[in-house]
Amino acid sequence: KQGDVLFCSLLYVQASRQLSRMLAALDRKKDAETWQARAEAVAQSVRKVFWNEKVGLFDAATVQCRQPDIWGSAFAVYLGVATDEQARTIAAYFRDHYAEIVQEGQLRHLPGGQYWQAGCKKDTYQNGGYWATPVGWFVYTLDLADPKLADRTVIDMVTSFQKHGACEWILGPTHHLPNYLASAALPLDGIEAMVRRREKGNSR
């Protein structure tokens, strides 16, 4: 990827917010406010710079690999960076294109049939493989459009884990690197956030 990059920008927002909370806990109010302001400034830029209104997803980058980013779009909703309208548009995209981007409850990086302009060989690893690591963010978003499908995704992922182990990535009948800790652990955060939101009865 070249140019401004969506996912790195989102990680910066997340880290800045976390740092702000830690500084606030230490009664460093001014420093906390500085980092919170930085986070919100970058979040505002993300909403404008990367949003692809035609597709209904955020693009991954502004130069090379300026392509719709499934993972990044889900992460943007999970972090609350996406606006309500963007979040619901992304959720609808996930629902309507579900069969193209999900296998065994695990997720592609790009829309079905698309591959990175520069990267590893097609249909391998991060260029066509399906991963469990982003599934928490994905179901948190999908739940806005189709709660039953979000639940089914979690069940399908767990069923795959029971059969094949928590693999790093999968594609078709092949399952690569079982016992991959990030696949087992990372989805939990988004799944729990989805459940908490349902319990509160809030849309986001």
mmCIF file of C-alpha atoms in Angstrom:
data_model
loop_
_atom_site.group_PDB
_atom_site.id
_atom_site.type_symbol
_atom_site.label_atom_id
_atom_site.label_comp_id
_atom_site.label_asym_id
_atom_site.label_seq_id
_atom_site.Cartn_x
_atom_site.Cartn_y
_atom_site.Cartn_z
ATOM 1 C CA LYS A 1 0.000 0.000 0.000
ATOM 2 C CA GLN A 2 1.160 3.513 -0.768
ATOM 3 C CA GLY A 3 -0.099 6.975 0.070
ATOM 4 C CA ASP A 4 -2.262 7.503 3.115
ATOM 5 C CA VAL A 5 -3.218 4.111 4.574
ATOM 6 C CA LEU A 6 -6.554 3.361 6.233
ATOM 7 C CA PHE A 7 -5.616 0.637 8.675
ATOM 8 C CA CYS A 8 -2.541 2.400 10.048
ATOM 9 C CA SER A 9 -4.674 5.521 10.509
ATOM 10 C CA LEU A 10 -7.259 3.535 12.459
ATOM 11 C CA LEU A 11 -4.591 1.986 14.674
ATOM 12 C CA TYR A 12 -3.294 5.493 15.381
ATOM 13 C CA VAL A 13 -6.791 6.566 16.431
ATOM 14 C CA GLN A 14 -7.148 3.558 18.713
ATOM 15 C CA ALA A 15 -3.711 3.990 20.289
ATOM 16 C CA SER A 16 -4.211 7.732 20.813
ATOM 17 C CA ARG A 17 -7.507 7.145 22.583
ATOM 18 C CA GLN A 18 -5.969 4.480 24.786
ATOM 19 C CA LEU A 19 -3.078 6.777 25.669
ATOM 20 C CA SER A 20 -5.536 9.571 26.451
ATOM 21 C CA ARG A 21 -7.424 7.322 28.879
ATOM 22 C CA MET A 22 -4.215 6.249 30.614
ATOM 23 C CA LEU A 23 -3.060 9.848 30.990
ATOM 24 C CA ALA A 24 -6.453 10.835 32.362
ATOM 25 C CA ALA A 25 -6.170 8.059 34.944
ATOM 26 C CA LEU A 26 -2.862 9.627 36.027
ATOM 27 C CA ASP A 27 -4.540 13.040 36.372
ATOM 28 C CA ARG A 28 -2.563 14.374 33.415
ATOM 29 C CA LYS A 29 -5.617 16.132 32.046
ATOM 30 C CA LYS A 30 -3.897 18.419 29.552
ATOM 31 C CA ASP A 31 -1.886 15.579 27.994
ATOM 32 C CA ALA A 32 -4.997 13.422 27.880
ATOM 33 C CA GLU A 33 -6.894 16.137 26.057
ATOM 34 C CA THR A 34 -4.046 16.539 23.564
ATOM 35 C CA TRP A 35 -4.079 12.876 22.589
ATOM 36 C CA GLN A 36 -7.862 12.724 22.460
ATOM 37 C CA ALA A 37 -7.854 15.707 20.120
ATOM 38 C CA ARG A 38 -5.270 14.014 17.897
ATOM 39 C CA ALA A 39 -7.397 10.890 17.740
ATOM 40 C CA GLU A 40 -10.504 12.781 16.739
ATOM 41 C CA ALA A 41 -8.651 14.847 14.135
ATOM 42 C CA VAL A 42 -7.381 11.691 12.433
ATOM 43 C CA ALA A 43 -10.812 10.048 12.723
ATOM 44 C CA GLN A 44 -12.378 13.023 10.990
ATOM 45 C CA SER A 45 -9.817 12.788 8.189
ATOM 46 C CA VAL A 46 -10.462 9.054 7.792
ATOM 47 C CA ARG A 47 -14.159 9.684 7.239
ATOM 48 C CA LYS A 48 -13.397 12.124 4.438
ATOM 49 C CA VAL A 49 -10.230 10.787 2.790
ATOM 50 C CA PHE A 50 -10.931 7.061 2.566
ATOM 51 C CA TRP A 51 -14.721 6.838 2.174
ATOM 52 C CA ASN A 52 -15.742 5.294 -1.156
ATOM 53 C CA GLU A 53 -19.357 6.328 -1.532
ATOM 54 C CA LYS A 54 -19.782 4.430 -4.790
ATOM 55 C CA VAL A 55 -18.912 1.086 -3.192
ATOM 56 C CA GLY A 56 -20.067 1.777 0.353
ATOM 57 C CA LEU A 57 -16.771 0.877 2.019
ATOM 58 C CA PHE A 58 -13.564 2.636 3.041
ATOM 59 C CA ASP A 59 -10.624 2.324 0.642
ATOM 60 C CA ALA A 60 -7.403 0.780 1.916
ATOM 61 C CA ALA A 61 -5.069 3.500 0.636
ATOM 62 C CA THR A 62 -4.985 6.647 -1.463
ATOM 63 C CA VAL A 63 -2.382 5.636 -4.083
ATOM 64 C CA GLN A 64 -1.342 2.006 -4.553
ATOM 65 C CA CYS A 65 -3.990 -0.478 -3.382
ATOM 66 C CA ARG A 66 -6.720 2.138 -3.528
ATOM 67 C CA GLN A 67 -9.262 -0.650 -3.203
ATOM 68 C CA PRO A 68 -12.253 -1.314 -0.928
ATOM 69 C CA ASP A 69 -11.001 -2.652 2.408
ATOM 70 C CA ILE A 70 -13.292 -5.170 4.119
ATOM 71 C CA TRP A 71 -11.214 -5.467 7.299
ATOM 72 C CA GLY A 72 -10.542 -1.751 7.571
ATOM 73 C CA SER A 73 -14.191 -0.856 7.042
ATOM 74 C CA ALA A 74 -15.252 -3.232 9.818
ATOM 75 C CA PHE A 75 -12.545 -1.889 12.140
ATOM 76 C CA ALA A 76 -13.658 1.698 11.439
ATOM 77 C CA VAL A 77 -17.189 0.840 12.553
ATOM 78 C CA TYR A 78 -15.962 -1.041 15.622
ATOM 79 C CA LEU A 79 -13.853 1.948 16.693
ATOM 80 C CA GLY A 80 -16.724 4.358 16.151
ATOM 81 C CA VAL A 81 -14.728 6.218 13.498
ATOM 82 C CA ALA A 82 -17.353 5.652 10.805
ATOM 83 C CA THR A 83 -20.434 7.873 10.955
ATOM 84 C CA ASP A 84 -23.778 6.235 11.674
ATOM 85 C CA GLU A 85 -24.669 6.456 7.991
ATOM 86 C CA GLN A 86 -21.341 4.979 6.921
ATOM 87 C CA ALA A 87 -21.658 2.196 9.484
ATOM 88 C CA ARG A 88 -25.085 1.178 8.235
ATOM 89 C CA THR A 89 -23.940 1.333 4.623
ATOM 90 C CA ILE A 90 -20.973 -0.912 5.424
ATOM 91 C CA ALA A 91 -23.213 -3.305 7.352
ATOM 92 C CA ALA A 92 -25.585 -3.537 4.387
ATOM 93 C CA TYR A 93 -22.642 -4.241 2.074
ATOM 94 C CA PHE A 94 -21.490 -7.061 4.349
ATOM 95 C CA ARG A 95 -24.997 -8.545 4.372
ATOM 96 C CA ASP A 96 -25.533 -8.244 0.628
ATOM 97 C CA HIS A 97 -22.087 -9.577 -0.351
ATOM 98 C CA TYR A 98 -21.729 -12.096 2.447
ATOM 99 C CA ALA A 99 -21.230 -15.175 0.271
ATOM 100 C CA GLU A 100 -18.396 -13.439 -1.618
ATOM 101 C CA ILE A 101 -16.343 -12.452 1.413
ATOM 102 C CA VAL A 102 -16.935 -15.119 4.083
ATOM 103 C CA GLN A 103 -15.879 -18.771 4.285
ATOM 104 C CA GLU A 104 -16.475 -20.884 7.394
ATOM 105 C CA GLY A 105 -17.175 -17.699 9.364
ATOM 106 C CA GLN A 106 -13.840 -16.188 8.321
ATOM 107 C CA LEU A 107 -13.151 -13.118 6.242
ATOM 108 C CA ARG A 108 -11.346 -11.921 3.107
ATOM 109 C CA HIS A 109 -9.444 -8.634 3.022
ATOM 110 C CA LEU A 110 -11.094 -7.470 -0.214
ATOM 111 C CA PRO A 111 -14.459 -7.873 -1.974
ATOM 112 C CA GLY A 112 -15.005 -11.172 -3.744
ATOM 113 C CA GLY A 113 -12.849 -11.687 -6.813
ATOM 114 C CA GLN A 114 -10.542 -8.755 -6.016
ATOM 115 C CA TYR A 115 -6.846 -8.951 -5.181
ATOM 116 C CA TRP A 116 -4.300 -6.419 -3.990
ATOM 117 C CA GLN A 117 -2.576 -4.449 -6.743
ATOM 118 C CA ALA A 118 0.743 -5.338 -5.124
ATOM 119 C CA GLY A 119 1.308 -8.165 -2.698
ATOM 120 C CA CYS A 120 1.779 -11.881 -2.353
ATOM 121 C CA LYS A 121 0.557 -14.471 -4.859
ATOM 122 C CA LYS A 122 -3.199 -14.521 -5.496
ATOM 123 C CA ASP A 123 -5.303 -16.873 -3.367
ATOM 124 C CA THR A 124 -2.616 -17.113 -0.719
ATOM 125 C CA TYR A 125 -2.165 -15.561 2.705
ATOM 126 C CA GLN A 126 -3.383 -11.925 2.792
ATOM 127 C CA ASN A 127 -4.279 -11.885 -0.907
ATOM 128 C CA GLY A 128 -7.371 -14.035 -1.085
ATOM 129 C CA GLY A 129 -7.226 -16.092 2.084
ATOM 130 C CA TYR A 130 -9.971 -16.005 4.725
ATOM 131 C CA TRP A 131 -9.005 -15.014 8.268
ATOM 132 C CA ALA A 132 -10.625 -15.226 11.706
ATOM 133 C CA THR A 133 -8.701 -12.322 13.240
ATOM 134 C CA PRO A 134 -11.093 -9.555 12.019
ATOM 135 C CA VAL A 135 -14.315 -11.477 12.629
ATOM 136 C CA GLY A 136 -15.149 -9.653 15.860
ATOM 137 C CA TRP A 137 -15.144 -6.284 14.086
ATOM 138 C CA PHE A 138 -17.022 -7.832 11.167
ATOM 139 C CA VAL A 139 -19.904 -9.272 13.195
ATOM 140 C CA TYR A 140 -20.091 -6.108 15.309
ATOM 141 C CA THR A 141 -20.769 -4.274 12.036
ATOM 142 C CA LEU A 142 -22.908 -6.916 10.319
ATOM 143 C CA ASP A 143 -25.156 -7.016 13.391
ATOM 144 C CA LEU A 144 -26.429 -3.547 12.454
ATOM 145 C CA ALA A 145 -28.000 -4.996 9.303
ATOM 146 C CA ASP A 146 -28.583 -8.675 10.085
ATOM 147 C CA PRO A 147 -28.178 -9.928 13.675
ATOM 148 C CA LYS A 148 -29.029 -13.528 12.761
ATOM 149 C CA LEU A 149 -26.338 -13.598 10.097
ATOM 150 C CA ALA A 150 -23.854 -12.109 12.563
ATOM 151 C CA ASP A 151 -24.659 -14.912 15.017
ATOM 152 C CA ARG A 152 -24.334 -17.532 12.293
ATOM 153 C CA THR A 153 -20.915 -16.185 11.393
ATOM 154 C CA VAL A 154 -19.672 -16.708 14.946
ATOM 155 C CA ILE A 155 -21.112 -20.222 15.059
ATOM 156 C CA ASP A 156 -19.559 -21.107 11.688
ATOM 157 C CA MET A 157 -16.165 -19.811 12.829
ATOM 158 C CA VAL A 158 -16.280 -21.804 16.057
ATOM 159 C CA THR A 159 -17.392 -24.923 14.166
ATOM 160 C CA SER A 160 -14.424 -24.513 11.836
ATOM 161 C CA PHE A 161 -12.125 -24.175 14.839
ATOM 162 C CA GLN A 162 -13.534 -27.367 16.326
ATOM 163 C CA LYS A 163 -12.891 -29.272 13.098
ATOM 164 C CA HIS A 164 -9.590 -27.809 11.945
ATOM 165 C CA GLY A 165 -8.172 -25.770 14.816
ATOM 166 C CA ALA A 166 -7.968 -21.986 14.971
ATOM 167 C CA CYS A 167 -5.941 -21.514 11.802
ATOM 168 C CA GLU A 168 -4.091 -18.407 10.680
ATOM 169 C CA TRP A 169 -5.973 -18.446 7.354
ATOM 170 C CA ILE A 170 -8.005 -20.781 5.192
ATOM 171 C CA LEU A 171 -9.023 -21.093 1.562
ATOM 172 C CA GLY A 172 -11.248 -23.795 0.157
ATOM 173 C CA PRO A 173 -10.310 -27.151 1.677
ATOM 174 C CA THR A 174 -6.910 -26.006 2.917
ATOM 175 C CA HIS A 175 -6.380 -24.756 6.476
ATOM 176 C CA HIS A 176 -3.045 -23.112 7.229
ATOM 177 C CA LEU A 177 -1.173 -22.933 10.551
ATOM 178 C CA PRO A 178 -3.604 -24.281 13.187
ATOM 179 C CA ASN A 179 -3.381 -23.119 16.815
ATOM 180 C CA TYR A 180 -2.876 -19.503 15.737
ATOM 181 C CA LEU A 181 -3.492 -17.506 18.904
ATOM 182 C CA ALA A 182 -4.694 -14.281 17.246
ATOM 183 C CA SER A 183 -7.449 -16.170 15.419
ATOM 184 C CA ALA A 184 -8.708 -17.628 18.678
ATOM 185 C CA ALA A 185 -8.399 -14.477 20.792
ATOM 186 C CA LEU A 186 -8.947 -11.342 18.730
ATOM 187 C CA PRO A 187 -12.550 -12.017 17.595
ATOM 188 C CA LEU A 188 -13.709 -12.133 21.215
ATOM 189 C CA ASP A 189 -13.412 -8.379 21.721
ATOM 190 C CA GLY A 190 -15.778 -7.498 18.892
ATOM 191 C CA ILE A 191 -18.183 -10.317 19.720
ATOM 192 C CA GLU A 192 -18.399 -9.176 23.342
ATOM 193 C CA ALA A 193 -18.924 -5.579 22.222
ATOM 194 C CA MET A 194 -21.771 -6.721 19.976
ATOM 195 C CA VAL A 195 -23.411 -8.591 22.847
ATOM 196 C CA ARG A 196 -23.040 -5.608 25.207
ATOM 197 C CA ARG A 197 -24.619 -3.324 22.629
ATOM 198 C CA ARG A 198 -27.578 -5.676 22.261
ATOM 199 C CA GLU A 199 -28.037 -5.835 26.012
ATOM 200 C CA LYS A 200 -28.131 -2.035 26.183
ATOM 201 C CA GLY A 201 -30.580 -1.905 23.291
ATOM 202 C CA ASN A 202 -28.434 0.613 21.413
ATOM 203 C CA SER A 203 -28.017 0.622 17.653
ATOM 204 C CA ARG A 204 -24.297 1.446 17.924
#
